[in-house]
Short mmCIF file of C-alpha atoms in Angstrom, two decimals:
data_model
loop_
_atom_site.label_atom_id
_atom_site.label_comp_id
_atom_site.label_asym_id
_atom_site.label_seq_id
_atom_site.Cartn_x
_atom_site.Cartn_y
_atom_site.Cartn_z
CA MET A 67 77.64 81.69 159.49
CA ARG A 68 79.77 80.50 162.41
CA ALA A 69 79.00 83.79 164.16
CA LEU A 70 75.33 82.81 164.36
CA ALA A 71 74.07 80.41 167.01
CA HIS A 72 72.10 77.27 166.21
CA ASP A 73 68.90 78.80 167.60
CA ASP A 74 69.32 81.91 165.45
CA LEU A 75 69.67 79.80 162.32
CA LEU A 76 66.62 77.71 163.23
CA ARG A 77 64.55 80.90 163.51
CA ARG A 78 65.88 82.28 160.22
CA ALA A 79 65.15 79.00 158.48
CA GLU A 80 61.56 79.10 159.71
CA ASP A 81 61.14 82.61 158.29
CA LEU A 82 62.32 81.72 154.77
CA ASP A 83 59.95 82.45 151.91
CA LEU A 84 60.55 79.36 149.79
CA PRO A 85 59.58 79.38 146.09
CA ASP A 86 57.05 76.88 144.76
CA ARG A 87 56.56 77.76 141.06
CA HIS A 88 58.51 77.32 137.86
CA HIS A 89 60.35 80.38 136.57
CA ILE A 90 59.51 80.72 132.88
CA ASP A 91 59.91 83.69 130.54
CA GLY A 92 60.96 86.00 133.35
CA ARG A 93 58.10 85.29 135.72
CA ASP A 94 56.88 82.66 138.18
CA GLU A 95 54.61 80.12 136.51
CA PRO A 96 52.34 77.77 138.51
CA GLY A 97 52.18 75.19 135.74
CA GLY A 98 49.37 72.73 135.29
CA GLY A 99 48.46 72.37 138.94
CA THR A 100 50.31 69.16 139.82
CA THR A 101 52.87 69.42 142.63
CA PHE A 102 55.33 67.29 144.56
CA ALA A 103 56.53 67.51 148.14
CA VAL A 104 60.04 68.68 148.97
CA VAL A 105 61.11 66.85 152.13
CA SER A 106 63.98 68.06 154.30
CA PRO A 107 66.43 65.26 155.12
CA ARG A 108 67.36 66.91 158.41
CA ASP A 109 64.03 65.97 160.04
CA GLY A 110 61.81 64.34 157.40
CA GLN A 111 59.43 67.30 157.38
CA VAL A 112 57.82 68.66 154.22
CA LEU A 113 59.26 72.04 153.27
CA GLY A 114 56.54 72.74 150.73
CA GLU A 115 54.72 71.62 147.60
CA VAL A 116 56.49 72.63 144.38
CA ALA A 117 55.13 72.75 140.84
CA ASP A 118 55.68 69.45 139.04
CA ALA A 119 56.51 69.96 135.37
CA ARG A 120 54.71 67.87 132.77
CA PRO A 121 55.72 67.97 129.10
CA ALA A 122 53.41 70.98 128.62
CA GLU A 123 55.41 73.07 131.09
CA VAL A 124 58.68 71.97 129.51
CA ASP A 125 57.26 73.05 126.14
CA LEU A 126 56.48 76.49 127.60
CA ALA A 127 59.99 76.87 128.97
CA VAL A 128 61.68 75.71 125.77
CA ALA A 129 59.45 77.95 123.66
CA ALA A 130 60.40 80.93 125.83
CA ALA A 131 64.09 80.06 125.48
CA ARG A 132 63.68 79.61 121.72
CA ARG A 133 62.05 83.01 121.29
CA ALA A 134 64.69 84.65 123.46
CA PHE A 135 67.42 83.11 121.33
CA ASP A 136 65.91 83.53 117.86
CA SER A 137 64.55 87.05 118.22
CA GLY A 138 65.53 88.38 121.65
CA PRO A 139 68.42 90.67 122.50
CA TRP A 140 70.59 88.28 124.50
CA PRO A 141 72.61 86.57 121.73
CA ARG A 142 72.95 89.94 119.98
CA LEU A 143 74.29 91.89 122.94
CA ALA A 144 77.93 92.81 122.96
CA PRO A 145 79.68 90.07 124.97
CA ALA A 146 80.88 92.64 127.51
CA ASP A 147 77.26 93.68 128.10
CA ARG A 148 76.30 90.08 128.75
CA GLY A 149 79.23 89.90 131.14
CA ARG A 150 78.01 92.89 133.11
CA ILE A 151 74.67 91.18 133.74
CA LEU A 152 76.42 88.00 134.89
CA LEU A 153 78.47 90.11 137.28
CA ARG A 154 75.22 91.53 138.62
CA VAL A 155 73.95 87.97 139.18
CA ALA A 156 77.10 87.34 141.24
CA GLU A 157 76.43 90.48 143.29
CA LEU A 158 72.86 89.43 144.05
CA LEU A 159 73.96 85.92 144.98
CA GLU A 160 76.33 87.51 147.47
CA GLU A 161 73.55 89.71 148.85
CA ARG A 162 71.23 86.68 149.26
CA ARG A 163 73.99 84.36 150.43
CA GLU A 164 72.46 83.52 153.80
CA GLN A 165 69.00 82.87 152.32
CA LEU A 166 70.45 80.60 149.64
CA ALA A 167 72.70 78.72 152.06
CA LEU A 168 69.80 78.06 154.43
CA THR A 169 67.67 76.87 151.52
CA ILE A 170 70.34 74.43 150.33
CA THR A 171 70.83 73.07 153.85
CA LEU A 172 67.11 72.53 154.28
CA GLU A 173 66.56 70.84 150.94
CA MET A 174 69.57 68.48 150.78
CA GLY A 175 71.11 68.25 154.26
CA LYS A 176 74.49 69.92 153.71
CA PRO A 177 75.97 71.52 156.87
CA ILE A 178 75.14 75.22 156.89
CA THR A 179 78.80 76.20 157.22
CA ASP A 180 79.64 74.26 154.05
CA ALA A 181 76.62 75.65 152.22
CA TYR A 182 77.57 79.23 153.05
CA GLU A 183 81.36 79.09 152.84
CA ILE A 184 81.89 76.52 150.06
CA GLU A 185 78.79 76.08 147.91
CA LEU A 186 77.81 79.74 147.73
CA ARG A 187 81.40 80.86 147.28
CA ALA A 188 81.69 78.53 144.28
CA ALA A 189 78.43 79.72 142.70
CA ILE A 190 79.26 83.40 143.20
CA ASN A 191 82.77 82.97 141.83
CA THR A 192 81.46 81.07 138.81
CA PHE A 193 79.13 83.85 137.69
CA ARG A 194 81.80 86.42 138.44
CA TRP A 195 84.47 84.53 136.48
CA TYR A 196 82.33 84.03 133.38
CA GLY A 197 81.06 87.58 133.65
CA GLN A 198 84.66 88.75 133.42
CA LEU A 199 85.47 86.28 130.64
CA ALA A 200 82.51 87.11 128.39
CA GLY A 201 84.07 90.21 126.82
CA LYS A 202 87.47 88.59 126.36
CA LEU A 203 86.56 85.74 124.01
CA THR A 204 88.15 85.99 120.58
CA ASP A 205 87.68 84.52 117.11
CA GLU A 206 90.34 83.44 114.62
CA SER A 207 91.63 84.58 111.25
CA PRO A 208 93.95 81.86 109.92
CA HIS A 209 96.67 82.72 107.44
CA THR A 210 95.57 81.90 103.90
CA SER A 211 96.72 82.71 100.38
CA PRO A 212 96.87 86.46 99.59
CA ASP A 213 93.67 86.35 97.52
CA ALA A 214 91.41 85.10 100.33
CA LEU A 215 90.34 85.93 103.88
CA ALA A 216 89.27 83.18 106.30
CA LEU A 217 87.33 83.86 109.49
CA VAL A 218 86.61 81.27 112.19
CA THR A 219 83.93 82.54 114.56
CA ARG A 220 82.38 81.05 117.68
CA GLU A 221 78.62 81.46 117.66
CA PRO A 222 76.19 80.58 120.45
CA ALA A 223 74.76 77.11 119.90
CA GLY A 224 71.14 77.94 120.77
CA VAL A 225 68.86 76.62 123.51
CA VAL A 226 70.67 74.68 126.25
CA GLY A 227 68.93 72.15 128.45
CA ALA A 228 70.79 71.84 131.76
CA VAL A 229 69.87 69.00 134.11
CA VAL A 230 71.72 69.06 137.43
CA PRO A 231 71.82 66.92 140.60
CA TRP A 232 71.11 67.59 144.25
CA ASN A 233 74.52 67.19 145.90
CA PHE A 234 75.81 70.66 144.94
CA PRO A 235 72.58 72.14 143.60
CA LEU A 236 73.70 75.73 143.09
CA THR A 237 77.36 75.13 142.26
CA LEU A 238 76.66 72.63 139.51
CA ALA A 239 73.80 74.71 138.12
CA SER A 240 76.18 77.67 137.95
CA TRP A 241 78.83 75.59 136.18
CA LYS A 242 76.31 74.96 133.38
CA VAL A 243 74.31 78.18 133.31
CA ALA A 244 77.08 80.81 133.58
CA PRO A 245 79.23 79.71 130.60
CA ALA A 246 76.15 79.03 128.48
CA LEU A 247 74.87 82.55 129.14
CA ALA A 248 78.31 84.05 128.59
CA ALA A 249 78.39 82.39 125.16
CA GLY A 250 75.03 83.95 124.26
CA CYS A 251 72.83 80.87 124.66
CA THR A 252 69.49 80.66 126.42
CA VAL A 253 68.86 78.00 129.05
CA VAL A 254 66.19 75.70 130.43
CA LEU A 255 67.43 74.48 133.82
CA LYS A 256 65.94 71.44 135.55
CA PRO A 257 67.24 70.84 139.07
CA SER A 258 66.83 67.57 140.92
CA GLU A 259 63.43 67.02 142.47
CA ASN A 260 65.31 66.64 145.78
CA SER A 261 66.74 70.17 145.61
CA PRO A 262 64.57 72.43 143.44
CA LEU A 263 64.30 75.44 145.75
CA SER A 264 67.75 77.00 145.35
CA ALA A 265 67.50 76.72 141.55
CA LEU A 266 64.14 78.52 141.56
CA LEU A 267 65.72 81.29 143.61
CA LEU A 268 68.56 81.46 141.06
CA GLY A 269 65.99 81.96 138.29
CA ARG A 270 64.40 84.86 140.14
CA ILE A 271 67.77 86.42 140.92
CA ALA A 272 68.89 86.18 137.28
CA THR A 273 65.76 87.98 136.11
CA GLU A 274 66.22 90.66 138.78
CA ALA A 275 69.83 91.08 137.62
CA GLY A 276 68.64 92.04 134.15
CA LEU A 277 68.45 88.85 132.10
CA PRO A 278 65.78 89.36 129.40
CA PRO A 279 62.66 87.17 129.65
CA GLY A 280 63.20 83.62 128.47
CA VAL A 281 66.99 83.67 128.75
CA LEU A 282 67.03 81.53 131.92
CA ASN A 283 64.01 79.33 132.65
CA VAL A 284 63.77 76.94 135.60
CA VAL A 285 61.35 74.01 135.60
CA THR A 286 60.99 71.60 138.52
CA GLY A 287 59.98 67.97 138.26
CA ASP A 288 61.35 64.46 138.15
CA GLY A 289 63.75 62.98 135.65
CA PRO A 290 61.53 60.39 133.94
CA VAL A 291 59.01 63.11 132.98
CA ALA A 292 60.55 66.60 132.96
CA GLY A 293 64.12 65.49 132.29
CA ARG A 294 63.00 63.16 129.53
CA ALA A 295 60.92 65.92 127.93
CA ILE A 296 63.96 68.21 127.82
CA GLY A 297 66.15 65.43 126.43
CA LEU A 298 63.68 64.62 123.66
CA HIS A 299 62.70 68.19 122.81
CA PRO A 300 63.47 69.11 119.18
CA ASP A 301 64.07 72.77 120.05
CA VAL A 302 66.81 72.03 122.59
CA ASP A 303 70.14 72.28 120.79
CA VAL A 304 72.54 71.24 123.57
CA LEU A 305 72.01 69.08 126.65
CA ALA A 306 74.37 69.39 129.63
CA PHE A 307 73.89 66.84 132.39
CA THR A 308 75.57 66.02 135.69
CA GLY A 309 74.41 62.86 137.44
CA SER A 310 74.57 59.10 137.31
CA THR A 311 76.01 57.10 134.46
CA ALA A 312 72.71 55.24 134.09
CA VAL A 313 70.77 58.46 133.50
CA GLY A 314 73.51 59.74 131.19
CA ARG A 315 72.80 56.77 128.94
CA HIS A 316 69.15 57.83 128.78
CA PHE A 317 70.11 61.31 127.57
CA LEU A 318 72.22 59.84 124.80
CA ARG A 319 69.22 57.77 123.71
CA TYR A 320 66.96 60.84 123.88
CA SER A 321 69.36 62.65 121.59
CA ALA A 322 69.38 59.78 119.10
CA ASP A 323 65.59 59.60 119.18
CA SER A 324 65.09 63.34 118.63
CA ASN A 325 67.25 65.92 116.87
CA LEU A 326 70.76 64.53 117.58
CA LYS A 327 71.37 67.35 120.04
CA ARG A 328 74.86 67.44 121.51
CA VAL A 329 74.95 65.81 124.93
CA TRP A 330 77.65 66.71 127.44
CA LEU A 331 77.87 64.36 130.40
CA GLU A 332 79.57 64.59 133.79
CA LEU A 333 78.79 61.25 135.41
CA GLY A 334 79.78 58.97 138.26
CA GLY A 335 83.10 58.14 139.80
CA LYS A 336 84.94 55.65 141.97
CA SER A 337 88.02 57.76 142.43
CA PRO A 338 91.28 56.23 143.67
CA ASN A 339 93.45 58.03 146.20
CA ILE A 340 96.96 56.56 146.18
CA ILE A 341 99.24 56.99 149.20
CA LEU A 342 102.86 55.93 148.70
CA PRO A 343 105.19 55.39 151.66
CA ASP A 344 107.24 58.44 150.63
CA ALA A 345 104.27 60.78 150.95
CA PRO A 346 105.63 64.12 152.20
CA ASP A 347 103.29 64.08 155.21
CA LEU A 348 101.45 60.86 156.04
CA GLU A 349 99.34 62.55 158.71
CA LYS A 350 98.16 65.15 156.21
CA ALA A 351 97.53 62.45 153.60
CA ALA A 352 95.36 60.49 156.05
CA ALA A 353 93.51 63.60 157.22
CA THR A 354 92.82 64.65 153.64
CA ALA A 355 91.64 61.15 152.73
CA ALA A 356 89.17 61.28 155.63
CA TRP A 357 88.03 64.78 154.77
CA GLY A 358 87.57 63.86 151.11
CA ILE A 359 85.30 60.87 151.70
CA PHE A 360 83.26 62.40 154.53
CA PHE A 361 82.87 65.93 153.11
CA ASN A 362 79.32 66.60 151.89
CA GLN A 363 78.30 63.26 153.47
CA GLY A 364 80.34 61.50 150.78
CA GLU A 365 77.76 62.63 148.21
CA MET A 366 80.34 63.68 145.63
CA CYS A 367 81.15 62.24 142.23
CA THR A 368 84.85 62.94 142.88
CA ALA A 369 84.88 61.51 146.42
CA PRO A 370 88.11 59.52 147.01
CA SER A 371 86.10 56.41 147.87
CA ARG A 372 88.92 53.97 147.06
CA LEU A 373 91.96 54.50 149.27
CA LEU A 374 94.92 52.67 147.74
CA VAL A 375 97.65 52.66 150.36
CA HIS A 376 101.05 50.97 150.35
CA SER A 377 101.14 47.95 152.64
CA ALA A 378 104.12 49.41 154.54
CA VAL A 379 102.02 52.30 155.87
CA ALA A 380 98.49 50.93 155.45
CA GLU A 381 97.69 50.30 159.09
CA ARG A 382 99.08 53.65 160.23
CA VAL A 383 97.03 55.54 157.65
CA THR A 384 93.88 53.50 158.19
CA GLU A 385 94.01 53.94 161.98
CA ALA A 386 94.22 57.72 161.56
CA ILE A 387 91.17 57.72 159.26
CA VAL A 388 89.20 55.45 161.60
CA ALA A 389 89.98 57.77 164.51
CA ARG A 390 88.74 60.74 162.50
CA ALA A 391 85.57 58.87 161.49
CA ARG A 392 84.76 58.13 165.12
CA GLU A 393 85.25 61.71 166.29
CA LEU A 394 83.50 63.44 163.37
CA ARG A 395 80.45 65.34 164.56
CA VAL A 396 77.29 64.19 162.78
CA GLY A 397 74.37 66.46 163.56
CA ASP A 398 71.68 68.91 162.56
CA PRO A 399 72.94 70.61 159.39
CA LEU A 400 71.56 73.91 160.71
CA ASP A 401 74.02 73.74 163.61
CA PRO A 402 77.26 75.59 162.69
CA ALA A 403 79.22 73.04 164.75
CA THR A 404 78.04 70.10 162.62
CA GLU A 405 80.77 68.54 160.48
CA MET A 406 78.63 66.00 158.59
CA GLY A 407 74.95 66.55 157.92
CA ALA A 408 72.12 64.38 156.62
CA MET A 409 72.04 62.17 153.55
CA VAL A 410 69.71 63.63 150.92
CA GLY A 411 66.78 61.41 151.83
CA ALA A 412 65.53 58.16 153.35
CA SER A 413 65.66 56.17 150.12
CA HIS A 414 69.24 57.20 149.43
CA LEU A 415 70.23 56.37 153.01
CA ASP A 416 68.70 52.90 152.59
CA ARG A 417 70.62 52.44 149.35
CA VAL A 418 73.93 53.32 151.01
CA LEU A 419 73.17 51.01 153.94
CA GLY A 420 72.54 48.28 151.39
CA HIS A 421 76.03 48.81 149.98
CA ILE A 422 77.46 48.62 153.49
CA GLY A 423 75.66 45.32 154.08
CA THR A 424 77.04 44.00 150.80
CA GLY A 425 80.55 45.00 151.86
CA VAL A 426 80.24 42.97 155.05
CA GLU A 427 78.89 39.97 153.10
CA GLU A 428 81.80 40.21 150.68
CA GLY A 429 84.27 39.78 153.52
CA ALA A 430 85.60 43.32 153.99
CA ARG A 431 86.37 44.35 157.57
CA LEU A 432 84.18 47.11 158.98
CA ARG A 433 86.45 49.41 160.99
CA ALA A 434 84.09 52.31 161.73
CA GLY A 435 80.48 53.37 161.30
CA GLY A 436 78.15 51.36 159.11
CA GLU A 437 74.96 52.34 160.90
CA ARG A 438 72.36 55.07 161.13
CA ALA A 439 72.84 58.04 163.42
CA LEU A 440 70.35 60.32 165.18
CA ALA A 441 67.45 58.00 164.34
CA GLY A 442 65.09 59.82 166.69
CA THR A 443 65.25 63.07 164.70
CA GLY A 444 63.36 61.74 161.69
CA GLY A 445 66.35 62.71 159.56
CA SER A 446 68.52 60.62 157.24
CA PHE A 447 71.83 60.42 159.10
CA LEU A 448 74.67 57.90 158.72
CA ARG A 449 77.84 57.42 160.69
CA PRO A 450 81.10 57.82 158.73
CA THR A 451 82.08 54.35 157.55
CA VAL A 452 85.48 52.74 156.89
CA PHE A 453 86.20 49.27 155.47
CA ASP A 454 89.61 47.70 155.04
CA HIS A 455 90.69 44.25 153.74
CA VAL A 456 88.66 45.12 150.64
CA HIS A 457 89.18 42.82 147.65
CA PRO A 458 89.50 44.74 144.36
CA GLY A 459 86.94 42.57 142.57
CA THR A 460 84.09 43.21 145.02
CA ARG A 461 81.17 45.57 144.58
CA LEU A 462 82.45 47.66 147.49
CA ALA A 463 85.59 48.37 145.47
CA ARG A 464 83.93 48.86 142.09
CA GLU A 465 80.48 50.46 142.46
CA GLU A 466 79.80 54.10 143.21
CA ILE A 467 78.11 54.33 146.61
CA PHE A 468 77.70 58.11 146.86
CA GLY A 469 77.95 58.17 150.60
CA PRO A 470 80.53 58.47 153.43
CA VAL A 471 81.88 54.96 152.86
CA LEU A 472 85.61 54.38 152.38
CA ALA A 473 87.08 51.20 150.90
CA VAL A 474 90.76 50.67 151.81
CA LEU A 475 92.85 48.50 149.49
CA THR A 476 96.58 47.81 149.77
CA PHE A 477 99.38 47.39 147.22
CA ASP A 478 103.09 46.57 147.27
CA ASP A 479 104.53 48.62 144.39
CA VAL A 480 103.66 51.56 142.15
CA GLU A 481 102.78 49.42 139.15
CA GLU A 482 100.21 47.51 141.19
CA ALA A 483 98.77 50.80 142.49
CA VAL A 484 98.26 52.07 138.94
CA ARG A 485 96.61 48.79 137.88
CA LEU A 486 94.22 48.95 140.83
CA ALA A 487 93.48 52.63 140.24
CA ASN A 488 92.58 52.07 136.59
CA ALA A 489 90.55 48.90 137.25
CA THR A 490 87.24 50.74 137.06
CA GLU A 491 84.73 51.80 134.44
CA TYR A 492 84.99 55.34 135.77
CA GLY A 493 87.62 58.01 135.16
CA LEU A 494 86.65 61.23 136.89
CA ALA A 495 89.40 61.99 139.41
CA ALA A 496 92.35 60.54 141.30
CA GLY A 497 94.79 61.48 144.03
CA LEU A 498 98.47 60.68 144.51
CA TRP A 499 100.74 61.28 147.50
CA THR A 500 104.50 61.08 146.92
CA SER A 501 107.68 63.10 147.45
CA ASP A 502 109.26 61.91 144.22
CA LEU A 503 108.77 64.31 141.29
CA SER A 504 109.36 61.65 138.64
CA THR A 505 106.86 59.31 140.30
CA ALA A 506 104.32 62.13 140.45
CA HIS A 507 104.61 62.78 136.71
CA ARG A 508 104.76 59.14 135.63
CA VAL A 509 101.81 58.02 137.73
CA SER A 510 99.70 61.10 136.88
CA ARG A 511 100.17 60.34 133.19
CA ALA A 512 99.29 56.67 133.71
CA LEU A 513 96.08 57.33 135.65
CA LYS A 514 92.92 57.35 133.49
CA ALA A 515 91.18 60.33 135.04
CA GLY A 516 90.06 63.81 134.09
CA THR A 517 91.75 65.34 137.14
CA VAL A 518 94.74 64.11 139.15
CA TRP A 519 95.56 65.81 142.45
CA VAL A 520 99.12 65.39 143.74
CA ASN A 521 99.70 65.79 147.50
CA CYS A 522 96.22 67.31 147.87
CA TYR A 523 92.61 66.54 146.98
CA GLU A 524 89.69 68.61 145.63
CA GLU A 525 91.91 71.63 144.99
CA GLY A 526 91.60 74.02 142.03
CA ASP A 527 89.71 77.05 140.80
CA LEU A 528 87.75 78.34 137.80
CA THR A 529 90.87 78.53 135.61
CA VAL A 530 91.09 74.73 135.21
CA PRO A 531 88.63 72.41 133.45
CA PHE A 532 86.66 69.69 135.24
CA GLY A 533 85.27 66.48 133.77
CA GLY A 534 85.93 62.82 133.20
CA VAL A 535 86.94 60.08 130.82
CA LYS A 536 85.62 56.57 130.23
CA GLN A 537 82.14 56.18 131.77
CA SER A 538 82.57 59.31 133.87
CA GLY A 539 81.53 61.35 130.84
CA ASN A 540 82.85 63.86 128.35
CA GLY A 541 83.22 67.59 127.90
CA ARG A 542 84.41 69.95 130.59
CA ASP A 543 82.85 72.31 133.10
CA LYS A 544 84.79 75.32 134.45
CA SER A 545 87.51 77.31 132.70
CA ALA A 546 87.37 78.82 129.22
CA HIS A 547 87.03 75.30 127.84
CA ALA A 548 83.42 75.15 129.08
CA ILE A 549 82.51 77.76 126.47
CA GLU A 550 83.28 75.15 123.80
CA LYS A 551 80.23 73.12 124.81
CA TYR A 552 77.87 75.99 124.11
CA THR A 553 79.27 77.39 120.86
CA ASP A 554 79.50 76.36 117.20
CA LEU A 555 82.52 77.05 115.04
CA LYS A 556 81.66 78.74 111.75
CA THR A 557 84.11 79.17 108.89
CA THR A 558 83.63 82.12 106.56
CA TRP A 559 85.84 82.08 103.44
CA ILE A 560 85.99 85.32 101.45
CA GLN A 561 87.58 85.32 98.01
CA LEU A 562 89.20 88.72 97.57
#
């Protein structure tokens, strides 16, 4: 996308044919006639009116998924045949990469370069990886006494409800949909009402790739209505959700109040990033800390929003991050030169500004940012923000902000760093910078987090699982372990 000029991308964005209907049972479905506006955070303009799912539309989608699972071909295909269709989805995503990247940028404000090079790469690779994995899954035959044969088989769990957020709308949808389909399940996908367009395009692409009708259904609407209807539906067997901890609690209640469906949650985070004075490269550590909190406008559950830095190097590291915050280019997300785009919407921007105001009231020192940017555009822009002198007991240090706001805390020894890092209800991710191998292993083991990055941040690929502990959730996306969420183990004992 860097080869295209800003003006070229503006023209291409204007020419997009954006979807506005649910995708149910292999076709576009207008629903009951109610709609909601999708507003672009880059300029506050309405992109279009999209079908707003009521419980009746959710019932249609779940019924289609139920039929496709109970009597359709998908669960009964050879796994390798399912894999070939997932590989075709990956091919079509690659062919439509520019269209999808532009759509994501328009609907949630991500810089177009990041949408094209990072988000679409992740979605394409996810379908490709699970397409390749589908035919390689195996069952078990444990050793028993000579007069018996035991078989342990993995069977698809049924209809999966997948509810995903707006910050990585296509990546996180792919993390749910691809392994569920590889396992032989059928899916009802509900994207965030802030970013429904890319998910609707995914539904169309999947049908074009050869998915039978009803195997992947996409319904658009808000959480309290459409999301709740999926969570309570008695014909949904598994619920996979990425989003806030508060909403995750709702899905657990929906499960208890309905059919006790399994609920897999990937929730919030307040991830610590620990920099020790023996970090192999302090400049790189500081640059990575800045990149991590400002990437995707800070709208990441894994964002390293708590920088825990040794007092001996704290000022040096903080100054480098402040300098980067001040030079970072905030601008139109359709401009390839933009480094940080728009927050997802005006209400979210106001919420983040409220957290910034609270940080000032709590006595933290504002070193950079803290205010709106590009106010005349009508968009929801915020300057990269850095606080230091943050007390560990304050809201700034404990609550997830989900924006480009860094809280810098200091410590004097490794034991204190670990205590500070674990002093949170969350446990999604953590970072550690040290040259000492023993320290790396000891601290990584002591940190209560689903992922620990050592001398890096946000690295990895599809081979490793992703998820949290404590109130950051349960279960894992990515890797072969994701298949476990969408399958049931069956034991067959044969007396010979």
